[in-house]
């Protein structure tokens, strides 16, 4: 990989990528915003609260299964590997993996400066001899990553079922990109939420305390704070449901009335009941995810799951063939 950083559109002074994406997403006939923008400082704190909710099973299920199977996971990845993590997570799974793996290099990649700034010093304190080279970036695009000098095997760790935010087509492209990133001897450990009783899924995204609703609505608050928007948060409601045909949770913010919202000099009108689609969270069966990984050129070598089969961690190795 490597090469020059690419720019696919001209730089517009004073307009961030966030601003561009928001204006573009709200100009569509079906309005949408990217879930990657949930995680400003306030959003990251709300997400940490979601992870502790009784209804939100993914975090604790993945943590328990990682704790239980960390030795075979480390054996799969290979001790001393160069570990690249997409996201910084809330740290506990990462610590387990680092303890078990003893990587020669740890590279957390995160879009959020806040998340890196909080996570890296804590990790450095916990693992004083660990080489940590953080990269601030968006892992949905090709990245500049630090080289490995000692020929250590590259392993990408992508926990948390963040891959569920991508459509299957996007996940396929993302896996192919990651495969190029880890190279011929490389591997990947990826956490994937599984298909299950729709009521369990529904509850996880419609918690009784309304933390998920606050997390969703914070996206509008962030637009108000950073882009000078005038969204009235009382005029939008959180709406999340499981769509079994597509196998995904959809999250929306629905306008409770006809209204116009300004963002700087731009105006957006909403019908009563019109929605902004803010997130997809895809759920796979183990076989579906393995087939997707195989199409992208990974050999699905290992899979770990919990007793209820609610969550999975897949060990994928670059098969060295395929697209
Ligand atoms: C971080 C993308 C895995 O989809 O469950 C939690 C985000 N959204 N509650 C998920 C989320 C609403 C979460 N991921």
CSV table of N, CA and C in Angstrom, one decimal, residues 23 34 38 40 65 71 81 84 99 126-127 129 131 135 157 175 184 205 211 214 233 246 296 319:
chain,number,residue,atom,x,y,z
A,23,UNK,N,-24.0,18.4,5.0
A,23,UNK,CA,-24.8,19.1,3.9
A,23,UNK,C,-25.2,18.2,2.8
A,34,UNK,N,-23.8,10.0,8.5
A,34,UNK,CA,-22.9,8.8,8.7
A,34,UNK,C,-22.8,8.6,10.2
A,38,UNK,N,-21.0,10.0,15.2
A,38,UNK,CA,-21.6,10.0,16.5
A,38,UNK,C,-20.5,10.3,17.6
A,40,UNK,N,-18.1,12.3,18.9
A,40,UNK,CA,-17.4,13.4,19.5
A,40,UNK,C,-17.2,13.1,21.0
A,65,UNK,N,-16.4,-13.4,25.9
A,65,UNK,CA,-15.8,-14.5,25.0
A,65,UNK,C,-14.4,-14.3,24.7
A,71,UNK,N,-6.3,-17.0,24.9
A,71,UNK,CA,-5.1,-17.8,24.6
A,71,UNK,C,-5.1,-18.4,23.2
A,81,UNK,N,3.3,-10.1,17.1
A,81,UNK,CA,2.9,-9.6,15.8
A,81,UNK,C,2.7,-8.0,15.9
A,84,UNK,N,-2.6,-3.9,14.7
A,84,UNK,CA,-3.3,-2.7,14.3
A,84,UNK,C,-4.7,-2.8,14.7
A,99,UNK,N,-2.2,-8.2,26.5
A,99,UNK,CA,-1.6,-9.1,27.5
A,99,UNK,C,-1.3,-10.5,26.9
A,126,UNK,N,-0.3,1.3,31.4
A,126,UNK,CA,-0.5,-0.2,31.7
A,126,UNK,C,0.6,-1.1,31.1
A,127,UNK,N,1.1,-0.6,30.0
A,127,UNK,CA,2.1,-1.5,29.3
A,127,UNK,C,3.3,-0.6,28.9
A,129,UNK,N,6.4,-1.1,28.4
A,129,UNK,CA,7.4,-1.5,27.3
A,129,UNK,C,6.8,-1.6,25.9
A,131,UNK,N,5.4,-0.6,22.4
A,131,UNK,CA,5.6,0.4,21.4
A,131,UNK,C,4.2,0.8,20.9
A,135,UNK,N,-2.6,6.3,15.1
A,135,UNK,CA,-2.8,7.0,13.8
A,135,UNK,C,-4.2,7.6,13.9
A,157,UNK,N,-6.9,-6.0,14.4
A,157,UNK,CA,-7.9,-6.3,15.4
A,157,UNK,C,-9.1,-5.3,15.2
A,175,UNK,N,-12.9,-5.4,3.7
A,175,UNK,CA,-12.1,-6.6,4.0
A,175,UNK,C,-11.0,-6.7,2.9
A,184,UNK,N,0.7,-10.5,2.7
A,184,UNK,CA,0.6,-11.9,2.3
A,184,UNK,C,0.5,-12.8,3.6
A,205,UNK,N,-31.4,-1.6,21.2
A,205,UNK,CA,-31.3,-0.3,20.5
A,205,UNK,C,-32.5,0.6,20.9
A,211,UNK,N,-30.8,6.0,26.7
A,211,UNK,CA,-29.4,6.4,26.4
A,211,UNK,C,-29.1,6.4,24.9
A,214,UNK,N,-30.5,9.4,23.3
A,214,UNK,CA,-29.6,10.5,23.6
A,214,UNK,C,-28.4,10.5,22.7
A,233,UNK,N,-33.8,19.8,19.4
A,233,UNK,CA,-33.8,18.4,19.7
A,233,UNK,C,-35.1,17.8,20.2
A,246,UNK,N,-33.1,-7.5,5.5
A,246,UNK,CA,-31.7,-7.1,5.3
A,246,UNK,C,-30.8,-7.6,6.4
A,296,UNK,N,-13.8,-12.0,-0.1
A,296,UNK,CA,-12.8,-10.9,-0.1
A,296,UNK,C,-11.3,-11.4,0.0
A,319,UNK,N,-5.6,-15.5,2.4
A,319,UNK,CA,-5.5,-16.7,1.7
A,319,UNK,C,-4.5,-16.6,0.5
